[in-house]
């Protein structure tokens, strides 16, 4: 048996959470076209006859503008020191630049194998992939360079094989049937946040947080969920509620359907919106919302 931990790191929006979901075969991390979607570490567990890999999705590394951003970058850099292999993920639509160098400087002395994953190859030609890779491998050496498409599941079998090849012998850290250790209430909150952030724009998506305040089983096949969407300002609260409450209704319907799929039962979703002034810069608020190391 081989086993170990693998961290997926990189700039925002390169497809880290998409990769986690495709590797695990379940949606455990939310995904959007907006950068800085993921805010915490999210573990997915892959078990097969060869052993077990625990993949850790992390927030995109960026220049923080507030405490939440600082927390996110800390989460990512910290996981680099806790794993057996690091996947450094890039995407072909974002050429090599200062942001990449900043991360690579941290990875240079990581002390564990670093794979360069080149994502979104479905969007370009083979020649473009080759040209894209050149400055990265010129900057530092990688244990493996693997072009992939996380969304279309291209080269991911190879990725898993190459990963097992470098992992040490070890036990199963989690029971065989488990695919994540994230509580369902956390995933439910994230799904609500995903719908809200996909449906809004400008600064609104980044100012949202979701808290599940009640999660109650009602009989065999029904769950009652009460959740609060927090915004930083009254104007943002207005946007989330929308004209005649239409926006909130849409967020509620879309997220309820996904939560029902996940829990495989009926869900009654009681959704509220509240303002927590500038919560992204308040240590107390961040702690209360679960953004703590
Ligand atoms: N064309 C294409 N798009 C992809 C692929 N993988 C991810 N995407 C898209 O890229 C965007 C970002 O994906 P995410 O998985 O949220 O990226 P992330 O790296 O987790 O982003 P953060 O959480 O913000 O750091 C989404 O719109 C995805 O649908 C891919 O292989 N091909
Ligand atoms: Mg993500």
Coordinates of C-alpha atoms and ligand atoms in Angstrom, one line a residue:
X1 CA 0.0 0.0 0.0
X2 CA 1.2 3.5 -0.8
X3 CA -0.4 6.6 0.7
X4 CA 0.2 10.2 1.3
X5 CA -0.9 13.8 1.0
X6 CA -0.8 16.1 -2.0
X7 CA -1.4 19.8 -2.0
X8 CA -2.7 21.6 -5.1
X9 CA -1.4 25.2 -5.1
X10 CA -1.3 28.0 -7.6
X11 CA -2.7 31.4 -8.5
X12 CA -6.4 32.0 -8.3
X13 CA -8.7 30.6 -11.0
X14 CA -6.2 28.1 -12.6
X15 CA -8.6 25.2 -11.9
X16 CA -7.4 23.7 -8.6
X17 CA -10.9 23.0 -7.3
X18 CA -12.0 21.7 -10.6
X19 CA -9.1 19.2 -10.5
X20 CA -10.0 18.1 -6.9
X21 CA -13.6 17.5 -7.9
X22 CA -12.7 15.5 -11.1
X23 CA -10.1 13.4 -9.3
X24 CA -12.5 12.5 -6.5
X25 CA -15.6 12.2 -8.7
X26 CA -17.7 14.3 -6.4
X27 CA -18.3 18.0 -6.1
X28 CA -16.7 18.8 -2.8
X29 CA -15.1 22.2 -3.7
X30 CA -17.0 25.0 -5.3
X31 CA -15.9 26.4 -8.6
X32 CA -16.4 29.7 -10.4
X33 CA -14.9 31.8 -13.2
X34 CA -14.2 34.4 -10.6
X35 CA -10.8 34.4 -8.9
X36 CA -10.5 33.7 -5.1
X37 CA -13.4 31.4 -5.0
X38 CA -11.8 28.9 -2.5
X39 CA -11.1 30.3 0.9
X40 CA -9.9 27.3 3.0
X41 CA -8.2 24.0 2.6
X42 CA -10.5 21.2 1.3
X43 CA -9.5 17.6 1.4
X44 CA -10.6 14.9 -1.1
X45 CA -9.7 11.3 -0.6
X46 CA -8.9 8.9 -3.4
X47 CA -8.7 5.2 -2.5
X48 CA -7.9 2.3 -4.9
X49 CA -6.1 -1.0 -4.9
X50 CA -2.7 0.9 -5.0
X51 CA -3.4 2.8 -1.8
X52 CA -4.7 6.2 -0.8
X53 CA -4.0 9.8 -1.9
X54 CA -5.4 12.7 0.1
X55 CA -5.6 15.7 -2.2
X56 CA -5.7 19.1 -0.6
X57 CA -7.3 22.0 -2.6
X58 CA -6.1 25.4 -1.4
X59 CA -7.0 29.1 -1.9
X60 CA -5.3 30.8 -4.9
X61 CA -2.1 32.6 -3.9
X62 CA -2.5 36.4 -4.5
X63 CA -1.5 39.7 -3.0
X64 CA -3.9 40.1 -0.1
X65 CA -5.9 43.3 0.4
X66 CA -7.5 42.4 3.7
X67 CA -7.3 39.9 6.5
X68 CA -9.4 37.3 4.8
X69 CA -6.9 37.4 1.9
X70 CA -4.0 37.1 4.3
X71 CA -5.6 34.1 6.0
X72 CA -6.2 32.5 2.5
X73 CA -2.5 32.8 1.5
X74 CA -1.4 31.5 4.9
X75 CA -3.6 28.4 4.4
X76 CA -2.0 27.7 1.1
X77 CA 1.6 28.3 2.1
X78 CA 1.1 26.2 5.3
X79 CA -0.1 23.1 3.4
X80 CA 3.0 23.2 1.4
X81 CA 4.9 22.1 4.5
X82 CA 2.5 19.3 5.4
X83 CA 2.5 17.2 2.3
X84 CA 4.5 14.5 0.4
X85 CA 4.0 16.0 -3.0
X86 CA 3.0 19.5 -4.3
X87 CA 1.1 20.1 -7.5
X88 CA 1.9 23.5 -8.7
X89 CA -0.9 24.3 -11.0
X90 CA -0.9 26.8 -13.9
X91 CA -3.3 27.5 -16.7
X92 CA -2.3 28.0 -20.3
X93 CA -4.3 31.2 -20.6
X94 CA -2.1 33.0 -18.0
X95 CA 1.5 33.3 -19.1
X96 CA 4.5 33.2 -16.8
X97 CA 4.9 36.4 -14.8
X98 CA 5.6 38.0 -11.4
X99 CA 2.8 36.1 -9.6
X100 CA 4.2 32.8 -10.8
X101 CA 7.7 33.7 -9.7
X102 CA 6.5 34.6 -6.3
X103 CA 5.0 31.2 -5.8
X104 CA 7.9 29.3 -7.4
X105 CA 10.4 31.0 -5.0
X106 CA 8.5 29.4 -2.2
X107 CA 8.5 26.1 -3.9
X108 CA 12.1 26.0 -4.7
X109 CA 13.1 24.8 -1.2
X110 CA 9.9 22.9 -0.5
X111 CA 11.9 19.7 0.2
X112 CA 9.3 17.5 -1.5
X113 CA 8.7 16.7 -5.2
X114 CA 6.9 19.4 -7.1
X115 CA 4.8 18.6 -10.2
X116 CA 4.1 21.3 -12.7
X117 CA 0.5 20.8 -13.8
X118 CA -0.4 22.8 -16.9
X119 CA -4.2 23.0 -17.0
X120 CA -6.8 24.0 -19.6
X121 CA -4.9 22.4 -22.5
X122 CA -8.3 21.9 -24.1
X123 CA -8.1 25.6 -25.1
X124 CA -4.8 25.6 -27.0
X125 CA -2.6 23.6 -29.4
X126 CA 0.2 21.3 -28.4
X127 CA 2.7 23.8 -29.7
X128 CA 1.2 26.5 -27.5
X129 CA 1.5 24.2 -24.5
X130 CA 5.1 23.6 -25.2
X131 CA 5.9 27.3 -25.5
X132 CA 3.9 28.0 -22.3
X133 CA 6.0 25.5 -20.3
X134 CA 9.4 26.8 -21.3
X135 CA 9.8 29.7 -18.9
X136 CA 8.5 27.6 -15.9
X137 CA 11.1 24.8 -16.4
X138 CA 13.7 27.5 -17.1
X139 CA 13.0 29.0 -13.7
X140 CA 13.1 25.8 -11.6
X141 CA 13.3 22.1 -11.9
X142 CA 10.1 20.0 -11.5
X143 CA 9.8 16.3 -10.7
X144 CA 7.2 16.0 -13.4
X145 CA 5.6 18.3 -15.9
X146 CA 2.1 17.1 -16.8
X147 CA -0.3 19.0 -19.2
X148 CA -3.9 18.3 -18.2
X149 CA -7.5 19.4 -18.6
X150 CA -9.1 19.2 -15.1
X151 CA -12.5 19.9 -16.6
X152 CA -12.3 17.4 -19.4
X153 CA -10.4 14.7 -17.4
X154 CA -7.4 14.7 -19.8
X155 CA -4.2 13.0 -18.5
X156 CA -5.5 12.7 -14.9
X157 CA -5.0 8.9 -14.9
X158 CA -1.4 9.5 -15.7
X159 CA -1.2 12.1 -13.0
X160 CA -2.5 9.7 -10.4
X161 CA -0.1 7.0 -11.6
X162 CA 2.9 9.3 -11.4
X163 CA 1.8 10.4 -8.0
X164 CA 1.5 6.9 -6.6
X165 CA 5.0 6.2 -8.0
X166 CA 6.5 8.9 -5.8
X167 CA 4.5 8.3 -2.6
X168 CA 5.9 6.3 0.3
X169 CA 4.5 3.0 1.6
X170 CA 1.9 3.8 4.2
X171 CA -1.5 3.0 5.7
X172 CA -5.0 4.1 4.7
X173 CA -5.5 7.3 6.7
X174 CA -9.3 7.3 6.0
X175 CA -11.8 4.5 5.7
X176 CA -12.1 3.1 2.2
X177 CA -15.5 4.6 1.3
X178 CA -14.8 8.2 2.4
X179 CA -14.2 10.8 -0.3
X180 CA -13.9 13.8 1.9
X181 CA -13.7 14.8 5.6
X182 CA -15.6 18.1 5.0
X183 CA -18.8 18.2 7.1
X184 CA -21.9 18.3 4.9
X185 CA -22.9 21.6 6.5
X186 CA -19.7 23.2 5.3
X187 CA -20.3 21.9 1.7
X188 CA -23.9 23.2 1.9
X189 CA -22.7 26.6 3.0
X190 CA -20.2 26.6 0.2
X191 CA -22.8 25.6 -2.4
X192 CA -25.0 28.6 -1.4
X193 CA -21.9 30.9 -1.6
X194 CA -21.2 29.5 -5.1
X195 CA -24.6 30.3 -6.4
X196 CA -24.6 33.8 -4.9
X197 CA -21.1 34.5 -6.3
X198 CA -21.9 33.2 -9.8
X199 CA -25.1 35.3 -9.9
X200 CA -23.5 38.6 -8.8
X201 CA -20.5 40.7 -9.9
X202 CA -18.0 43.4 -9.2
X203 CA -17.1 43.5 -5.5
X204 CA -20.2 41.6 -4.3
X205 CA -19.0 38.0 -4.8
X206 CA -15.9 38.7 -2.6
X207 CA -17.9 40.3 0.2
X208 CA -20.1 37.2 0.8
X209 CA -19.9 34.7 3.5
X210 CA -22.4 32.0 4.3
X211 CA -23.2 30.4 7.7
X212 CA -25.4 27.4 8.4
X213 CA -27.2 28.2 11.7
X214 CA -29.5 25.2 11.8
X215 CA -29.3 21.8 10.2
X216 CA -32.1 19.5 11.3
X217 CA -33.1 16.1 10.1
X218 CA -36.9 16.0 9.9
X219 CA -38.0 12.4 9.5
X220 CA -36.4 9.9 7.1
X221 CA -36.0 12.0 4.0
X222 CA -36.1 15.7 4.9
X223 CA -33.6 18.2 6.1
X224 CA -34.4 21.7 7.4
X225 CA -31.6 24.1 6.8
X226 CA -31.4 27.7 8.0
X227 CA -28.6 29.7 6.5
X228 CA -27.4 33.3 6.6
X229 CA -25.7 35.1 3.7
X230 CA -23.5 37.9 5.0
X231 CA -22.5 40.9 3.0
X232 CA -20.3 43.8 4.1
X233 CA -22.6 46.7 3.2
X234 CA -26.3 47.5 3.0
X235 CA -26.1 48.1 -0.7
X236 CA -24.7 44.6 -1.2
X237 CA -27.5 43.1 0.9
X238 CA -29.9 44.9 -1.4
X239 CA -28.3 43.2 -4.4
X240 CA -28.4 39.8 -2.9
X241 CA -32.1 40.2 -2.1
X242 CA -32.9 41.7 -5.5
X243 CA -36.0 43.3 -6.8
X244 CA -39.0 41.8 -5.0
X245 CA -36.6 39.2 -3.5
X246 CA -36.0 37.6 -6.9
X247 CA -32.3 37.3 -6.5
X248 CA -32.5 35.6 -3.1
X249 CA -35.1 33.3 -4.5
X250 CA -32.9 32.2 -7.4
X251 CA -29.9 31.7 -5.1
X252 CA -32.1 29.6 -2.8
X253 CA -33.6 27.5 -5.5
X254 CA -30.3 26.7 -7.3
X255 CA -28.4 25.9 -4.1
X256 CA -31.3 23.9 -2.6
X257 CA -31.3 21.6 -5.7
X258 CA -27.6 20.9 -5.4
X259 CA -27.8 20.3 -1.7
X260 CA -30.6 17.9 -2.3
X261 CA -28.5 16.0 -4.8
X262 CA -25.7 15.9 -2.3
X263 CA -27.8 14.7 0.7
X264 CA -30.1 12.6 -1.5
X265 CA -33.2 13.9 0.4
X266 CA -35.6 16.8 0.4
X267 CA -34.3 20.0 1.8
X268 CA -36.2 23.0 3.2
X269 CA -33.8 25.9 2.8
X270 CA -34.6 28.9 5.0
X271 CA -32.2 31.6 3.6
X272 CA -31.5 35.0 5.3
X273 CA -29.3 38.0 4.4
X274 CA -27.5 40.1 7.0
X275 CA -24.9 42.8 7.0
X276 CA -21.6 42.3 8.9
X277 CA -19.8 45.5 8.3
X278 CA -16.3 44.9 6.8
X279 CA -16.2 41.4 8.2
X280 CA -13.2 40.6 5.9
X281 CA -11.0 42.8 8.0
X282 CA -12.3 41.7 11.4
X283 CA -10.4 39.0 13.3
X284 CA -13.5 38.2 15.4
X285 CA -15.8 37.9 12.4
X286 CA -13.3 35.7 10.5
X287 CA -13.0 33.4 13.5
X288 CA -16.7 33.2 13.9
X289 CA -17.1 32.3 10.2
X290 CA -14.6 29.5 10.5
X291 CA -11.7 31.3 8.7
X292 CA -9.1 30.5 11.3
X293 CA -5.8 28.6 11.1
Ligands
LIG1 N1 -11.4 25.3 -20.4 C1 -11.1 24.8 -19.2 N2 -11.6 25.5 -18.1 C2 -11.3 25.0 -16.9 C3 -10.6 23.9 -16.7 N3 -10.4 23.7 -15.4 C4 -11.1 24.7 -14.8 N4 -11.6 25.5 -15.7 C5 -12.4 26.7 -15.4 O1 -11.6 27.7 -14.7 C6 -12.3 28.5 -13.8 C7 -11.7 28.4 -12.4 O2 -11.8 27.1 -11.9 P1 -11.6 26.8 -10.4 O3 -11.5 25.3 -10.2 O4 -12.6 27.5 -9.5 O5 -10.2 27.5 -10.1 P2 -9.4 27.6 -8.8 O6 -7.9 27.5 -9.1 O7 -9.9 26.6 -7.7 O8 -9.7 29.1 -8.3 P3 -9.6 29.8 -6.8 O9 -10.4 28.9 -5.9 O10 -10.2 31.1 -7.0 O11 -8.1 29.8 -6.5 C8 -13.8 27.9 -13.9 O12 -14.5 28.7 -14.7 C9 -13.6 26.5 -14.4 O13 -14.7 26.0 -15.1 C10 -10.1 23.1 -17.9 O14 -9.5 22.1 -17.8 N5 -10.4 23.7 -19.1
LIG2 MG1 -10.7 26.9 -5.9

